[in-house]
Short mmCIF file of C-alpha atoms in Angstrom, two decimals:
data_model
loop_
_atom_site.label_atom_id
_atom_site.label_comp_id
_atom_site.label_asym_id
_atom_site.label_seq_id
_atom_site.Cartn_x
_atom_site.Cartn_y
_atom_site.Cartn_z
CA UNK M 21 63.09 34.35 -41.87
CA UNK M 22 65.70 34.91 -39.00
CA UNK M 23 67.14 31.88 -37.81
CA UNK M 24 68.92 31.65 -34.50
CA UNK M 25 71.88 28.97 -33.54
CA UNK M 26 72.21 28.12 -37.79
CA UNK M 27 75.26 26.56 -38.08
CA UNK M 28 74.50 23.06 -37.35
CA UNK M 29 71.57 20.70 -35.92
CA UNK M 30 67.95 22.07 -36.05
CA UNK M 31 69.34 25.64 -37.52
CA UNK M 32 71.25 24.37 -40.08
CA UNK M 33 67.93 22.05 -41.27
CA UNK M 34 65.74 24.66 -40.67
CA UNK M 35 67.44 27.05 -42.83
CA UNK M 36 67.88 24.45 -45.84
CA UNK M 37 64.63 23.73 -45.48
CA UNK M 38 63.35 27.52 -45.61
CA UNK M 39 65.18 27.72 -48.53
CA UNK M 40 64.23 24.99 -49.97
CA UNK M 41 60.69 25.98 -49.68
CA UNK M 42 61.43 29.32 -51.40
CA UNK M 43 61.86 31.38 -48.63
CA UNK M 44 65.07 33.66 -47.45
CA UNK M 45 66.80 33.08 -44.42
CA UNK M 46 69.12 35.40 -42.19
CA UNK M 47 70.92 33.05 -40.41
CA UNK M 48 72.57 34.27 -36.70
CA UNK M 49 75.46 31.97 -35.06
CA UNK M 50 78.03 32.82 -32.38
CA UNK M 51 80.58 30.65 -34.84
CA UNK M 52 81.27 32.24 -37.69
CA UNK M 53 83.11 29.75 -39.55
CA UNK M 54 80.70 26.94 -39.33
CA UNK M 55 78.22 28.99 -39.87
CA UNK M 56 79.76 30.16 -43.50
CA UNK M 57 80.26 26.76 -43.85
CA UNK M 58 76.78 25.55 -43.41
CA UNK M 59 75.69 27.77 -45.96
CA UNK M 60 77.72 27.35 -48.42
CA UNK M 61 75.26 24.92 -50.37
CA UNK M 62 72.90 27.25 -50.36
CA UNK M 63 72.41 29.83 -52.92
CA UNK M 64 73.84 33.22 -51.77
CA UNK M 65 71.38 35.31 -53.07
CA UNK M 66 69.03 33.60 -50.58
CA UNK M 67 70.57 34.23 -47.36
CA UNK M 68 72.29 36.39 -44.95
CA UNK M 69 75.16 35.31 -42.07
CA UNK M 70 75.11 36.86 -39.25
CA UNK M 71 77.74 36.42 -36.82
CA UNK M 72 77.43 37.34 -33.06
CA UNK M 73 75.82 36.35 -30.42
CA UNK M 74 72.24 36.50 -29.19
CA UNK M 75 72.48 38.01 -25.98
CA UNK M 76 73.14 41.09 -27.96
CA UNK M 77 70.01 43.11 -27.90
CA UNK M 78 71.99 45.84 -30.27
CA UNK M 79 72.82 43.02 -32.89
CA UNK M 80 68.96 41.87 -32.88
CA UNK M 81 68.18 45.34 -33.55
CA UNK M 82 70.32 45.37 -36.43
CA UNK M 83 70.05 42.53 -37.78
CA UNK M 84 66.22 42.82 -38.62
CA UNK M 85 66.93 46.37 -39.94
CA UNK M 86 69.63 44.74 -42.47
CA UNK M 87 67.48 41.84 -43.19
CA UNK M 88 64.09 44.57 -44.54
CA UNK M 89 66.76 46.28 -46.20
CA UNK M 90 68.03 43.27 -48.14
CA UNK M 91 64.55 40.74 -48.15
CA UNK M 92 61.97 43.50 -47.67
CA UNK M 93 60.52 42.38 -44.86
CA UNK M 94 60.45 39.82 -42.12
CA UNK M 95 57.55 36.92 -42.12
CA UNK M 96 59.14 34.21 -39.46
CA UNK M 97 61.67 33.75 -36.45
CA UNK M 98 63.08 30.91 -34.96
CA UNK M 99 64.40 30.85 -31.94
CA UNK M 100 66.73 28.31 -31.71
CA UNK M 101 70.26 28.89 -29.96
CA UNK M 102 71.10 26.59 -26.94
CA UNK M 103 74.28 25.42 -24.95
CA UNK M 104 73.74 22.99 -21.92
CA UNK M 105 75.42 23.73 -18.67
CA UNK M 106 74.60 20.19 -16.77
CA UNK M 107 75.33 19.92 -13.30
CA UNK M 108 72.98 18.94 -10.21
CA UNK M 109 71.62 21.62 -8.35
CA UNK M 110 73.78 21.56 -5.47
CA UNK M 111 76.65 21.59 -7.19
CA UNK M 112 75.95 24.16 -10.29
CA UNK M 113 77.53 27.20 -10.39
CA UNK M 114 76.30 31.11 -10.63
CA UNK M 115 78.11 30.80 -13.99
CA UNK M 116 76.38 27.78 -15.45
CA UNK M 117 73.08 28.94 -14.27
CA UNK M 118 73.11 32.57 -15.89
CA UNK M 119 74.85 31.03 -19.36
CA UNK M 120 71.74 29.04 -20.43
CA UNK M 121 69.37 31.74 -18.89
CA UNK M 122 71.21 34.34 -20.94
CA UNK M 123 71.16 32.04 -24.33
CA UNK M 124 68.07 30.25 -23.98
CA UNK M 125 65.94 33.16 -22.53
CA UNK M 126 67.47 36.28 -22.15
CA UNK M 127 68.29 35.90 -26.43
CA UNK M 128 65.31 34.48 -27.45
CA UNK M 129 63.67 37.45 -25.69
CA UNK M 130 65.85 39.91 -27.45
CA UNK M 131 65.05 38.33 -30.60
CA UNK M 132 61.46 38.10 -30.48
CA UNK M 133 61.15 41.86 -29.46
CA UNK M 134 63.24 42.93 -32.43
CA UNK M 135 61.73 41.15 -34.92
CA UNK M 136 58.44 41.85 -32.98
CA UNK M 137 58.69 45.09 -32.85
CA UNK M 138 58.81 45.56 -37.00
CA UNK M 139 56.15 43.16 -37.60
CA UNK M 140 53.84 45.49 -35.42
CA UNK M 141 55.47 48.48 -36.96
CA UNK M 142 54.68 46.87 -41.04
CA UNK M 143 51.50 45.59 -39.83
CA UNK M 144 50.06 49.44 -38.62
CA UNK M 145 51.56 50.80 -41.91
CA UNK M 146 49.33 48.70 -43.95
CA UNK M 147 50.61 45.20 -44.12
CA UNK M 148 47.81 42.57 -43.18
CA UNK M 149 50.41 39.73 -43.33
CA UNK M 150 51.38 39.35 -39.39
CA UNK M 151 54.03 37.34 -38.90
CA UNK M 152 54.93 33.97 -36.78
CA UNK M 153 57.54 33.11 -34.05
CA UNK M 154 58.41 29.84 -32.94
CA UNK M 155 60.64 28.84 -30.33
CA UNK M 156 62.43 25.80 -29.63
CA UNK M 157 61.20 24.79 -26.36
CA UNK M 158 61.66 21.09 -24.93
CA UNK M 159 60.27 18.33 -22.82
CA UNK M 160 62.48 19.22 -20.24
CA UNK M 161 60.58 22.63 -19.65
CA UNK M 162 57.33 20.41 -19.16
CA UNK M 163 58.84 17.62 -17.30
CA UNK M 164 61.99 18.65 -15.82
CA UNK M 165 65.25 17.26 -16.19
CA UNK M 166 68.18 15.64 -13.75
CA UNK M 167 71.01 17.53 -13.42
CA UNK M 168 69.86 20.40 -16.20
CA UNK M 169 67.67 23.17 -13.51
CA UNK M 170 68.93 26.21 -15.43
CA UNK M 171 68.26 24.36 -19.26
CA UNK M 172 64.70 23.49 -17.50
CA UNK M 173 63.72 26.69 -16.59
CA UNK M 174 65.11 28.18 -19.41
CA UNK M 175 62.93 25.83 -22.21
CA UNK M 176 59.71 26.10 -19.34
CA UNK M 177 60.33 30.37 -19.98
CA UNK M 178 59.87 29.79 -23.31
CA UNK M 179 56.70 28.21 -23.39
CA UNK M 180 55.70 31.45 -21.40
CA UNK M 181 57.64 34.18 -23.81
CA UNK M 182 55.40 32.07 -26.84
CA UNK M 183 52.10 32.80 -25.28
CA UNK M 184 52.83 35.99 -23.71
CA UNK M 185 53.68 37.34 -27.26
CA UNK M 186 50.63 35.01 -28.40
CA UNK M 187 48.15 37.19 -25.82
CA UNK M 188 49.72 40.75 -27.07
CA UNK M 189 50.49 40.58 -30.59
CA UNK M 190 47.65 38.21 -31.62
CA UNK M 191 45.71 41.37 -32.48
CA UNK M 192 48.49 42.39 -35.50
CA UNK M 193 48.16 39.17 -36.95
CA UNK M 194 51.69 37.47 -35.56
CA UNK M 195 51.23 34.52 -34.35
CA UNK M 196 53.42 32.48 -31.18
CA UNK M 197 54.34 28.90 -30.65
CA UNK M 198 56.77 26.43 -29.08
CA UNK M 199 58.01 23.02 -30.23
CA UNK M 200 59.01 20.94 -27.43
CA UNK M 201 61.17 18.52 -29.25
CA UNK M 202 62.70 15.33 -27.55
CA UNK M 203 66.03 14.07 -28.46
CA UNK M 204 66.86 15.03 -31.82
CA UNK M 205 70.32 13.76 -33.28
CA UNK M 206 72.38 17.02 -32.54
CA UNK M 207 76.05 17.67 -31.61
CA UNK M 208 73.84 18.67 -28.29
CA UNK M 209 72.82 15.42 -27.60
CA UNK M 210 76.00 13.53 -27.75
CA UNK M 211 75.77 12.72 -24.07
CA UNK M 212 72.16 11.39 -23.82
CA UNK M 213 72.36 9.51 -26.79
CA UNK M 214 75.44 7.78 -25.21
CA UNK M 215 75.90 4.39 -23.79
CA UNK M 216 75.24 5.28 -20.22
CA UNK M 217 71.61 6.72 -20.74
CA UNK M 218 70.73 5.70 -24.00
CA UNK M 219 68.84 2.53 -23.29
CA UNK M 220 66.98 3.93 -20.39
CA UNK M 221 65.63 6.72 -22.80
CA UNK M 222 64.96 4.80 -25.63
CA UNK M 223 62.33 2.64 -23.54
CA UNK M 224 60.23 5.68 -22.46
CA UNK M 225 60.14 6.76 -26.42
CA UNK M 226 57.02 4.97 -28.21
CA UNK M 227 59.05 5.22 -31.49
CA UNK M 228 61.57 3.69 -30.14
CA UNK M 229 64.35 6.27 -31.58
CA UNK M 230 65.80 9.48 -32.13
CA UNK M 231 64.49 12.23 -33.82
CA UNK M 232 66.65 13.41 -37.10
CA UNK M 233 67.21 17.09 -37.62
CA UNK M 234 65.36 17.02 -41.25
CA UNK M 235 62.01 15.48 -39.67
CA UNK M 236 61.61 17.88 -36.59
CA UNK M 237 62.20 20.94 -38.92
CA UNK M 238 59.41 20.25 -40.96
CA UNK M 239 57.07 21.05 -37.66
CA UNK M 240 59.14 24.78 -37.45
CA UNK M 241 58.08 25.19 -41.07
CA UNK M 242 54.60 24.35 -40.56
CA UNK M 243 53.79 26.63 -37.53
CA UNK M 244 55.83 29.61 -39.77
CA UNK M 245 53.53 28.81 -42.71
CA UNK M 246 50.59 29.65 -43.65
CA UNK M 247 49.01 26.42 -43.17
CA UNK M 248 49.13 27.38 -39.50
CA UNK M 249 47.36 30.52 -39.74
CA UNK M 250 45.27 29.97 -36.83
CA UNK M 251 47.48 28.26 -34.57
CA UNK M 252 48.88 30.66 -31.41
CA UNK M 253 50.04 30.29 -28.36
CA UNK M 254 50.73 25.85 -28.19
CA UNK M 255 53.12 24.03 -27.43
CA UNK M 256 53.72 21.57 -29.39
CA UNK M 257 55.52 18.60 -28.63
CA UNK M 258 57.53 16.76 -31.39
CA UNK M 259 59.27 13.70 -29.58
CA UNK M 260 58.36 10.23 -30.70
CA UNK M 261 55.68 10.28 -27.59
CA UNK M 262 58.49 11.08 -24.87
CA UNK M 263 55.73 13.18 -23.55
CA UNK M 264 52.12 12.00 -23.45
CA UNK M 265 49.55 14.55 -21.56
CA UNK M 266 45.89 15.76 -21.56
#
């Protein structure tokens, strides 16, 4: 299982939890240190670090190579790496627009066409068991969101990239969704979870509350398992009712 953006929040659960679970986890983050750190617990035998970035399409390449060489194979990938750039449209920068493309999109799409690529390749040498992608989309690429265009149409991409590779790849057994979670309690959401929008939030949440990183993982574990085996191409929104739609 290749995890992007492991060191912390939803990587760092999703990874325990994969392991947890019995299953083996490469784990990619841009810091290296945290992302040592955040395995630690884990046993070693059980996972991989990677350290680099995902706008490297070289790196993706290699990575999955290193990852059959060590694990045999690769079942599941997550994309999950994100920064936020906020500013309001009129004001945002070239710069802050093309970061979060390049992380959110441009990586994820790197990702999904290296692993991608050898789940095809195993699949027409024999292996029936597919694989599954899931990538971390959000409300705000269904709804919008102030002050965030290029995060936006970054997470609304993704829901695209899931059933684009849903469409081609449905026929070798891998299977593509999203998760469009709300407001999870990351290092991410420091500034929405503050005092000057938390309130205002809160009351358009049915729940009534954050998300926690353990809960929403469980969801990414679910559409990698087997016990979504005929689930493709959805978008799936985990976010206390945030979003309500046909």
């Amino acid at each position: 299982m290749v995890v992007t953006g492991a060191a912390q929040g939803i990587g760092k659960a999703t990874s325990e939890l994969v392991v947890a679970l019995g299953g083996n986890v490469v784990a990619l983050d841009l810091n290296g240190t945290a992302l040592r750190e955040a395995l630690a617990p884990l046993p070693s035998d059980r996972v991989m670090a990677v350290t680099g970035s995902v706008v490297d399409a070289d790196l993706a390449t290699r990575t999955v190579s290193d990852a059959v060489s060590r694990f045999g194979a690769v079942h599941g990938l997550v994309n999950n790496a994100g920064i936020t750039r906020p500013a309001m449209i009129e004001k945002m920068s070239a710069a802050q627009w093309q970061d979060v493309i390049d992380v959110h999109l441009t990586g994820a799409f790197y990702w999904t066409q290296a692993v991608g690529r050898h789940m095809v390749q195993r699949v027409k040498a024999g292996d029936p068991s597919g694989g599954s992608i899931v990538n971390i989309s959000s409300d705000a690429g269904r709804k919008g969101s102030i002050g965030q265009i290029n995060y936006a149409a970054a997470k609304a991409g993704l829901l695209a990239m899931s059933m684009t590779a849903a469409r081609e790849w449905g026929k070798h057994n891998i299977r593509a969704n999203s998760l469009c979670f709300g407001v999870v309690e990351t290092p991410m959401t420091e500034v929405v979870r503050g005092d000057k929008f938390r309130d205002g939030i809160l009351a358009q949440i049915p729940l009534g509350r954050w998300a926690k990183p353990e809960e929403v993982v469980r969801t990414i574990c679910f559409l990698l398992s087997d016990a979504a085996s005929y689930v493709t191409g959805q978008h799936l929104g985990v976010n206390g009712g945030f979003h309500i739609s046909l």
